[in-house]
Short mmCIF file of C-alpha atoms and ligand atoms in Angstrom, two decimals:
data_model
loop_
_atom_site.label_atom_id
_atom_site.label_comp_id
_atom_site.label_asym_id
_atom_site.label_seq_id
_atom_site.Cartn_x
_atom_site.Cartn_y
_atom_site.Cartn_z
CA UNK A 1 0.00 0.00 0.00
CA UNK A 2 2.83 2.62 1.22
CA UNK A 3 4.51 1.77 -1.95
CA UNK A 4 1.07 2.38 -4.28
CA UNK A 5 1.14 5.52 -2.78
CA UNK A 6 4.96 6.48 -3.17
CA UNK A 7 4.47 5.29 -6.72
CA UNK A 8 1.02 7.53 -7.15
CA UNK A 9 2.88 10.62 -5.81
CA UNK A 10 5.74 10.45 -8.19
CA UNK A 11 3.07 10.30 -11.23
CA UNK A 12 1.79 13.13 -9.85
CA UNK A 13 5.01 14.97 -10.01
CA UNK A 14 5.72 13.90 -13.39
CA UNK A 15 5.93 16.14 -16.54
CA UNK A 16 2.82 14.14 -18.13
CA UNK A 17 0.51 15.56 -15.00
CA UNK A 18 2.61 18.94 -14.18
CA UNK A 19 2.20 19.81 -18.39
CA UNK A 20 -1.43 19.04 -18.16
CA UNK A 21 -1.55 21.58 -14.58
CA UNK A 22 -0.10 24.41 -16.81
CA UNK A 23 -1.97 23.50 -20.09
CA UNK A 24 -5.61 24.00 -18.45
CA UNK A 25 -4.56 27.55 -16.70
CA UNK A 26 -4.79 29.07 -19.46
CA UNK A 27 -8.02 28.87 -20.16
CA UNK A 28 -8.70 29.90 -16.72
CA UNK A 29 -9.16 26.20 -15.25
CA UNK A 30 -7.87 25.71 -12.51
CA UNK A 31 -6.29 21.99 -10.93
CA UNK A 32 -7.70 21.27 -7.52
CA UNK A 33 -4.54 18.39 -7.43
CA UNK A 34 -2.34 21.20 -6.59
CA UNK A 35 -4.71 23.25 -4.92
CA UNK A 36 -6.22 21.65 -2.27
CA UNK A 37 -3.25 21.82 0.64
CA UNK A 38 -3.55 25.71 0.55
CA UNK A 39 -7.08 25.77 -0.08
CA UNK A 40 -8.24 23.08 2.49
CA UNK A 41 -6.07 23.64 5.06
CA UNK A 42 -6.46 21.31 8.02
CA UNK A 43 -7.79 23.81 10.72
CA UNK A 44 -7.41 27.72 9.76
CA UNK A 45 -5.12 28.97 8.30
CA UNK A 46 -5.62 33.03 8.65
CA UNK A 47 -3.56 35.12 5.72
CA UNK A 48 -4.27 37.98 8.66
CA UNK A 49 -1.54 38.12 10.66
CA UNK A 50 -1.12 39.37 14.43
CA UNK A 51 -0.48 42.57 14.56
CA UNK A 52 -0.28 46.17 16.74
CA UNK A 53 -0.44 49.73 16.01
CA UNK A 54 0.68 52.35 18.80
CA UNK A 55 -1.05 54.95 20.01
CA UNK A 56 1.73 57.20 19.12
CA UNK A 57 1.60 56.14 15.23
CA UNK A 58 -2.22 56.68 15.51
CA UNK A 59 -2.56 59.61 16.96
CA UNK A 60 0.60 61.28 14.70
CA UNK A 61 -1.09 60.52 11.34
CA UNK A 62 -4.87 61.78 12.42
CA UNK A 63 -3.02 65.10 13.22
CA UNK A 64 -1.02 64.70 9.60
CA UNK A 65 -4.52 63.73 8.16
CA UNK A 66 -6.44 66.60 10.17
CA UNK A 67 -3.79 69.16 8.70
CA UNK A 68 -4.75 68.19 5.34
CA UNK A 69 -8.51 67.78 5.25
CA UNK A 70 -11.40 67.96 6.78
CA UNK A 71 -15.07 65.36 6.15
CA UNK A 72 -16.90 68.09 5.19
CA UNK A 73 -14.64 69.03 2.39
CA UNK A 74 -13.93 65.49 0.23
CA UNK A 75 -12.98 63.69 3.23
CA UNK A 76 -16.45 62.13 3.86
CA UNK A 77 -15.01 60.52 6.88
CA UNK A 78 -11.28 61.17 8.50
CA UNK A 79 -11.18 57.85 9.05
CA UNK A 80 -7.62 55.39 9.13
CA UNK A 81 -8.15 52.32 9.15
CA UNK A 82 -5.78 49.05 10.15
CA UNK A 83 -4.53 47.63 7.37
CA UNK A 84 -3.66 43.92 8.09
CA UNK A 85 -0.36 43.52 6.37
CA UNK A 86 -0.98 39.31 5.15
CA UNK A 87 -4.35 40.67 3.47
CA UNK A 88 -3.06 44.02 1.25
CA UNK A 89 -3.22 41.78 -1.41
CA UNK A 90 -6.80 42.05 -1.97
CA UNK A 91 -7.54 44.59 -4.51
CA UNK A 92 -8.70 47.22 -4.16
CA UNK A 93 -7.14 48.81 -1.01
CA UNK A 94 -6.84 45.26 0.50
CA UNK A 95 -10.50 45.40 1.43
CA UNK A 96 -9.71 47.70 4.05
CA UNK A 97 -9.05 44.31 6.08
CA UNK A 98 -7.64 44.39 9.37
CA UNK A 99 -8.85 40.50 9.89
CA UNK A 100 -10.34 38.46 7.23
CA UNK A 101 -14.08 39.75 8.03
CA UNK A 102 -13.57 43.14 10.01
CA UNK A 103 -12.85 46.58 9.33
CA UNK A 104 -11.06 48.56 11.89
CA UNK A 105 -10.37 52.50 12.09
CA UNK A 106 -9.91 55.70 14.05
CA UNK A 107 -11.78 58.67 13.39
CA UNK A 108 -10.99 62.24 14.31
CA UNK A 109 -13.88 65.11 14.32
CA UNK A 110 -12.14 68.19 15.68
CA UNK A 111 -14.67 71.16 17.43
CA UNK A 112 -16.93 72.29 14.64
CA UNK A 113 -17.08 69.71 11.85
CA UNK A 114 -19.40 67.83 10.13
CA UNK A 115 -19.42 64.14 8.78
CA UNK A 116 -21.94 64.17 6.14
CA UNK A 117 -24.58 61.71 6.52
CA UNK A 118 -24.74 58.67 4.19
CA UNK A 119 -25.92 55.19 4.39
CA UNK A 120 -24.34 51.43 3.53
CA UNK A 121 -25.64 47.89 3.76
CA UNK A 122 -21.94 47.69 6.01
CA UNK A 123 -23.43 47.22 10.02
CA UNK A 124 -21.37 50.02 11.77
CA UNK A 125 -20.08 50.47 15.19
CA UNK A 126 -17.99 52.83 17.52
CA UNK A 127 -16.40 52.82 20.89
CA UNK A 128 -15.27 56.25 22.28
CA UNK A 129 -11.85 56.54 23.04
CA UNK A 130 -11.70 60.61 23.57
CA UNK A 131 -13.34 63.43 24.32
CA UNK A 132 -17.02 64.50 24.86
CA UNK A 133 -19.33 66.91 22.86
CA UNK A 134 -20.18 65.15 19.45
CA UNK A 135 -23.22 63.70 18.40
CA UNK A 136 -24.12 60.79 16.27
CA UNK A 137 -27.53 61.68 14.05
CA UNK A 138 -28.67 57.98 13.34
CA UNK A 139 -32.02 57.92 11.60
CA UNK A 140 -32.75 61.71 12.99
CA UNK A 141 -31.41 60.84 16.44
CA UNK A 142 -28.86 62.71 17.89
CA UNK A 143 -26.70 60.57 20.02
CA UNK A 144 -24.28 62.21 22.23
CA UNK A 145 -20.55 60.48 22.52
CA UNK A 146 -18.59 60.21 25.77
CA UNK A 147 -15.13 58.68 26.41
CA UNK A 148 -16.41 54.69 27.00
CA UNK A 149 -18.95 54.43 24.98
CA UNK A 150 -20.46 51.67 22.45
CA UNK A 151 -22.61 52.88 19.81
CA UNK A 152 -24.03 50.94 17.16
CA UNK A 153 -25.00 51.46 13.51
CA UNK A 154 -27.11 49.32 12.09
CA UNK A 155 -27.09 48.83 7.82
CA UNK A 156 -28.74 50.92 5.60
CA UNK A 157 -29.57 53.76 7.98
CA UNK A 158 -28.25 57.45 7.53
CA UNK A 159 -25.82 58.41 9.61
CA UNK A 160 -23.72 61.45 9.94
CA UNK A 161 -21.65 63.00 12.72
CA UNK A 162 -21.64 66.62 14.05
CA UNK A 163 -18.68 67.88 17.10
CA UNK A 164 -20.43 70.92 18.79
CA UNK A 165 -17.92 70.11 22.17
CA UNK A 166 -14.51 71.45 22.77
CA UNK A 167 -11.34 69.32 22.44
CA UNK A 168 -10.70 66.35 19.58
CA UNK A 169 -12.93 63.67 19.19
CA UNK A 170 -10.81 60.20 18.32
CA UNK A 171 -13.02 56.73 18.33
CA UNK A 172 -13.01 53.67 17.04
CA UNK A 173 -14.61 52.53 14.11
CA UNK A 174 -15.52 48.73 13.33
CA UNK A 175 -17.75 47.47 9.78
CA UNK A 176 -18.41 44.48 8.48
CA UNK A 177 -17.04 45.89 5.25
CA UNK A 178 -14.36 42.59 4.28
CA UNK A 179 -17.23 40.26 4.46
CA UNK A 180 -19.85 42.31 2.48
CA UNK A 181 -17.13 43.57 0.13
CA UNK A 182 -16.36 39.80 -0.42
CA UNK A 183 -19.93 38.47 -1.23
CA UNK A 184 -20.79 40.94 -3.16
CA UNK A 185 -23.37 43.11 -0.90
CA UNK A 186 -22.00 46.43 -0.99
CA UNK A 187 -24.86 49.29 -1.46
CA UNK A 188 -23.61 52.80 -0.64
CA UNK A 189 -25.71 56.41 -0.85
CA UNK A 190 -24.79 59.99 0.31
CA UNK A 191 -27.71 62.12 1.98
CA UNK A 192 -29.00 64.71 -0.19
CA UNK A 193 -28.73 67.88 1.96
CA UNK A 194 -25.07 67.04 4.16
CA UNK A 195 -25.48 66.24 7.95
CA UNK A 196 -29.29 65.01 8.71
CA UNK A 197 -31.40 67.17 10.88
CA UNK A 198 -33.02 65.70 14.22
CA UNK A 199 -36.57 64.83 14.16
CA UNK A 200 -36.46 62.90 17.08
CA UNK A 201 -35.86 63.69 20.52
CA UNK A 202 -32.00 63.60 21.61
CA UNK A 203 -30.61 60.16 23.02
CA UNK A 204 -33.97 58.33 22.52
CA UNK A 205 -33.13 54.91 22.65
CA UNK A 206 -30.58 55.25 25.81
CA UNK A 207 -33.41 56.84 28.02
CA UNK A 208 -35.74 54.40 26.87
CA UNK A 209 -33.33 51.85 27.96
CA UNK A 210 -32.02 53.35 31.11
CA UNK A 211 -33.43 50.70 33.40
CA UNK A 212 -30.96 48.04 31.75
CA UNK A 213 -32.74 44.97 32.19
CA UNK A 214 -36.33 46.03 31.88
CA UNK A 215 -37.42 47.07 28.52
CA UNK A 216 -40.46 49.32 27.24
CA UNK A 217 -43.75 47.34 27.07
CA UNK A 218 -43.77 46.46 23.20
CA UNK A 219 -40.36 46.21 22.87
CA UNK A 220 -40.60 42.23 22.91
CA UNK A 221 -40.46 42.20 18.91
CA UNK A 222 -37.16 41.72 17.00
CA UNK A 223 -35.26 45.73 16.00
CA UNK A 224 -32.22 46.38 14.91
CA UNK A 225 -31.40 48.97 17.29
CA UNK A 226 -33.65 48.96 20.20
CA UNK A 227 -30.63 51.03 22.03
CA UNK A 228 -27.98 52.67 20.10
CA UNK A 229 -25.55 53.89 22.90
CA UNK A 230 -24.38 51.76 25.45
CA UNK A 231 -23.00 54.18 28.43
CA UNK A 232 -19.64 53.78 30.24
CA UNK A 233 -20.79 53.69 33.34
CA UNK A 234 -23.56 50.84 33.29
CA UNK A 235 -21.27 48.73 31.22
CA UNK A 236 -18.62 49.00 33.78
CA UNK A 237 -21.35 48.92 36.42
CA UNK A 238 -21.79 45.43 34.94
CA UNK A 239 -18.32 44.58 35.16
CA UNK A 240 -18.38 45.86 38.96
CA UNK A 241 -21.10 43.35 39.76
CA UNK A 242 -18.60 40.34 38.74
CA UNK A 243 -15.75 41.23 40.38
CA UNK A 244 -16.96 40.07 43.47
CA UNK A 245 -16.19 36.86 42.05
CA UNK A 246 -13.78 34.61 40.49
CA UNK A 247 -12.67 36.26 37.27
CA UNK A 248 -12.65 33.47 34.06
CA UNK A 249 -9.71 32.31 33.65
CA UNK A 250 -9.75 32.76 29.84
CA UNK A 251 -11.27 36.15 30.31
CA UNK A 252 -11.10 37.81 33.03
CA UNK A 253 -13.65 39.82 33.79
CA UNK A 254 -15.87 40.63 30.60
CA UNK A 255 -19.22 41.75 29.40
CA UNK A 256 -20.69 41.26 26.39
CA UNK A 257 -22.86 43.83 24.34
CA UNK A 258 -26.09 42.60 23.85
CA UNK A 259 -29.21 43.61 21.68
CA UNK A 260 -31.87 44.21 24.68
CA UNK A 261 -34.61 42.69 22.28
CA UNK A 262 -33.10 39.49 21.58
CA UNK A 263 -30.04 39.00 24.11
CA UNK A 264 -27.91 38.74 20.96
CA UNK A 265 -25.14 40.24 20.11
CA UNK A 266 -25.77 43.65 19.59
CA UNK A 267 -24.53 44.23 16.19
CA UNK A 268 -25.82 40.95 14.04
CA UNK A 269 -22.29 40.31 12.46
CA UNK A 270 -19.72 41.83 14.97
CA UNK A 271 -19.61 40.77 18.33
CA UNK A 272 -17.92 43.19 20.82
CA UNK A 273 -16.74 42.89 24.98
CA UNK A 274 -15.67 45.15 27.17
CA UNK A 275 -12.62 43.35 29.41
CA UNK A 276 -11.33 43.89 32.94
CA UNK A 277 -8.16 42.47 33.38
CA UNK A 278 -6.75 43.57 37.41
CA UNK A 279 -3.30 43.72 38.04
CA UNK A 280 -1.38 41.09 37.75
CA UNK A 281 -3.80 39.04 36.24
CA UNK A 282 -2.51 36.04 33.27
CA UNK A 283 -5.07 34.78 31.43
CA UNK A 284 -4.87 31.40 30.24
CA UNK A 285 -4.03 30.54 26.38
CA UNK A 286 -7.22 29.33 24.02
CA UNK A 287 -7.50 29.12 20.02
CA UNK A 288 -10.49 30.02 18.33
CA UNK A 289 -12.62 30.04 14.72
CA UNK A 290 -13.26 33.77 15.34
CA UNK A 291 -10.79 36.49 14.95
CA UNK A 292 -10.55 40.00 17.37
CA UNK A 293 -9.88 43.68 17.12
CA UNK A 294 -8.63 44.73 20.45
CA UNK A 295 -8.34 48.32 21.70
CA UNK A 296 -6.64 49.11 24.84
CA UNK A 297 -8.98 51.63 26.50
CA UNK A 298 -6.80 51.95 29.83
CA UNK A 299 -3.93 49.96 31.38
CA UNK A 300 -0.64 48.42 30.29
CA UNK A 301 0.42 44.91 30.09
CA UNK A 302 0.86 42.44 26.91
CA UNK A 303 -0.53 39.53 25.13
CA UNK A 304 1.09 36.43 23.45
CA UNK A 305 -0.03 35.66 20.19
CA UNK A 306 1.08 32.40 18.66
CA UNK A 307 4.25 32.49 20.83
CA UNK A 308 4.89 36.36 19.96
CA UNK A 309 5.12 39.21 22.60
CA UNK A 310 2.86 42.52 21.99
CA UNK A 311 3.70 45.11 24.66
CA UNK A 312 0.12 47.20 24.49
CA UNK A 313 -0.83 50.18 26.71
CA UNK A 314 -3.38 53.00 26.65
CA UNK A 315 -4.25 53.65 22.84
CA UNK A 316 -3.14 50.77 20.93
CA UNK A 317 -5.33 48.83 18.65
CA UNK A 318 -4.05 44.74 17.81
CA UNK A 319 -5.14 41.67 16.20
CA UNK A 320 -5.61 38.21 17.39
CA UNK A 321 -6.12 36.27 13.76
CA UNK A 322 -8.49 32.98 13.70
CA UNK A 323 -7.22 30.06 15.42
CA UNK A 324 -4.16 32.02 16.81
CA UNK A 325 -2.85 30.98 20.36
CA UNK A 326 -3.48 34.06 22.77
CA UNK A 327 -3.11 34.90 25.97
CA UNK A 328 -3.07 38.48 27.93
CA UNK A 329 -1.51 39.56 31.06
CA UNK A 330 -2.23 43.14 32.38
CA UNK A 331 0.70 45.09 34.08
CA UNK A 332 -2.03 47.24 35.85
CA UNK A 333 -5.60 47.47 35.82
CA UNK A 334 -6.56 47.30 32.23
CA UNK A 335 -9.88 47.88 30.23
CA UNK A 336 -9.86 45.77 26.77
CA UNK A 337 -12.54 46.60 24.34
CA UNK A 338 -12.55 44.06 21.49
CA UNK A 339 -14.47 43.64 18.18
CA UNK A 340 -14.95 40.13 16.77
CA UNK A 341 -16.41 37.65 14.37
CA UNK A 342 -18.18 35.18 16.42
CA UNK A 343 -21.40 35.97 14.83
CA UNK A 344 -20.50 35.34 11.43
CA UNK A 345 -19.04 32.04 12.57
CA UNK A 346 -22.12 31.02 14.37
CA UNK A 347 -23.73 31.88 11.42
CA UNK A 348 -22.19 29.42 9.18
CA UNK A 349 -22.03 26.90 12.68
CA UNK A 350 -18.08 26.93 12.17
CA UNK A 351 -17.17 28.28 15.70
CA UNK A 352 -14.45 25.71 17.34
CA UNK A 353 -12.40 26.59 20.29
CA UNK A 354 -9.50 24.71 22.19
CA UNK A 355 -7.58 25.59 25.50
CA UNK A 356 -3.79 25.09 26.02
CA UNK A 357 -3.31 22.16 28.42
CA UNK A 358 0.06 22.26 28.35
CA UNK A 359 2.38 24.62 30.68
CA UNK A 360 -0.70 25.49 33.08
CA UNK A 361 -2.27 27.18 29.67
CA UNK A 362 0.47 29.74 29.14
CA UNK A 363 2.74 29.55 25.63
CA UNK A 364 6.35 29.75 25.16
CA UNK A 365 7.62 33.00 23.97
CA UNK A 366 9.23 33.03 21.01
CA UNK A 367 9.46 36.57 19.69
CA UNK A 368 8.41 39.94 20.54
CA UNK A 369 6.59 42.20 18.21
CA UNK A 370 8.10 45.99 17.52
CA UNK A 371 5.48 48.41 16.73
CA UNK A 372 6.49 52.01 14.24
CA UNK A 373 6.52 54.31 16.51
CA UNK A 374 6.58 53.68 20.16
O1 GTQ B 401 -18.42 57.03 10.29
O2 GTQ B 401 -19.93 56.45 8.86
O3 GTQ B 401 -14.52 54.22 9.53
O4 GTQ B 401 -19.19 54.85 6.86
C1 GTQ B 401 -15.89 53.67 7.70
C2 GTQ B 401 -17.08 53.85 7.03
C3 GTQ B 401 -16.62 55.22 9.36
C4 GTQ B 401 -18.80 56.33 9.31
C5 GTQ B 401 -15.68 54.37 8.87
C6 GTQ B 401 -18.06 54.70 7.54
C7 GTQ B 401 -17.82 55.40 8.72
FE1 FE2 B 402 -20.96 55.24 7.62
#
């Protein structure tokens, strides 16, 4: 049998089957013989790579980009987003991939600007990393931003962004825009008349929501958005409530952000936490189907991503590709917000997950990652 085989594989390298390979590519055939080890890889096999970008690099280019344009004037959006460098090879502008599936970016509305409104069939969401004083105007609702909060942005509604505070307004930006880029669903339409005015009253959906786990009578039907600004404080009040337990060991301490209608996650194709890690604290390694976006809202410390070192603090924004080893450790009392995929995974019922059982769960470091500008 071993020697069938042997003999089966050196036909298969032979000129008779490697002429015939090149022969049918030409007419845009293609020979699954020689595909399928890179096409069917064994478990995933992410072309994303792990990745960091400091706060310093960040917050030196909005100021670059800020000094050259504004959204109102052909900007649209001053928006940067993280490039994953094992995916620029996507055309055109690599899909503006910073995992296979998500979209990542900063934004930067300075006092007195205007971001247009426009809608997309792209899901949107934000998370607040500075400043106070700008609005979102989803579907005639102005939603007012502060440092720590999770807004969302469901598809196809018009959206535009107004700053009538003092002081720079930076946040993060997360879209579904790789996957609906890649399928083929991309629908795209600028308002008529600029920035949308209100016609409804002024953070609707997070008074009507207040009460956290009650909801309005008649709320019990499926929305997209039954709350459209999740506030600092209660989602930290939520973390609060668990620290008077064990934290996971996987985790730490972390909250999910949930549609109030459904208990699902609150965007329908992004999932997103908010993490406490305390002092000190190691998390154990796990693998998953699902990649993550993090963004290190407060603290210092470092993760270990398939046996590489990222240093992160205040500011910076990394990737943990699909199926990657990770593992974080906080060097003080750290808040991790993190945008991921587990929804589209569900989706197609691909989610797997293993932990390391080796080593008490922690990897072997290999490598540390330098980041441009720290
Ligand atoms: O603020 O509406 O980073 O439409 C990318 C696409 C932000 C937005 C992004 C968008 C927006
Ligand atoms: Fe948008």
């Amino acid at each position: 049998m071993a020697e069938l085989n042997h003999e089966l594989k050196e036909f298969m390298k032979s000129t008779v089957v490697t002429d015939f390979t090149k022969d049918i590519q030409q007419y845009n055939l293609g020979p699954l013989w020689e595909a399928i080890p890179e096409i069917m890889n064994k478990t995933p096999k992410p072309q994303a790579e792990a990745y960091l970008w400091s706060d310093e690099l960040i917050k030196k280019k909005l100021k670059e980009a800020a000094d050259i344009f504004t959204p109102e004037r052909g900007g649209e959006r001053r928006a940067i987003y993280f490039q994953n460098p094992g995916l620029t090879y996507r055309k055109p502008w690599g899909w503006a991939s910073t995992t296979q599936t998500i979209y990542a970016a900063v934004q930067l509305l300075l006092p007195g600007e205007k971001a247009p409104s426009h809608r997309h069939s792209q899901s949107a969401l934000r998370f607040i990393s500075e400043g106070s004083g700008a609005y979102t105007i989803v579907e005639g609702e102005r939603i007012f931003m502060e440092e720590g909060d999770f807004l969302i942005t469901p598809k196809n509604l018009w959206h535009g962004h107004e700053h009538l505070g003092e002081g720079p307004m930076i946040w993060m930006d997360a879209l579904d825009i790789p996957t609906i880029y890649s399928i083929g669903g991309t629908f795209f339409e600028p308002y008529e008349d600029g920035l949308q005015q209100p016609n409804i009253p002024d953070n609707f959906t997070e008074k009507r929501y207040r009460g956290g786990m009650v909801r309005p009578v008649g709320d019990d039907k499926y929305t997209v958005a039954p709350l459209a600004n999740y506030k600092w404080e209660r989602t930290v009040n939520g973390i609060k409530g668990l620290m008077e337990f064990d934290p996971d060991p996987y985790h730490g301490y972390a909250v999910e952000y949930i549609n109030p209608s459904t208990g699902k996650s609150a965007n329908p194709t992004l999932g997103t936490r908010l993490q406490f890690l305390p002092e000190g604290f190691h998390t154990k390694a796990l693998r998953h189907t699902h990649s993550t976006v993090y963004h290190v809202h407060k603290g210092t410390g470092y993760s270990v991503i398939n046996g590489v070192r990222f240093d992160w603090k205040k500011g910076d924004y990394f990737v943990v590709p699909n199926w990657a080893w990770y593992e974080h450790v906080a060097d003080e009392d750290s808040y991790l917000f993190s945008v991921n995929d587990l929804p589209i995974m569900e989706r197609f019922e691909l989610e797997q997950e293993q932990t390391l059982e080796t080593n008490n769960g922690h990897q072997t470091i290999t490598g540390e990652f330098k980041a441009a500008f720290r």
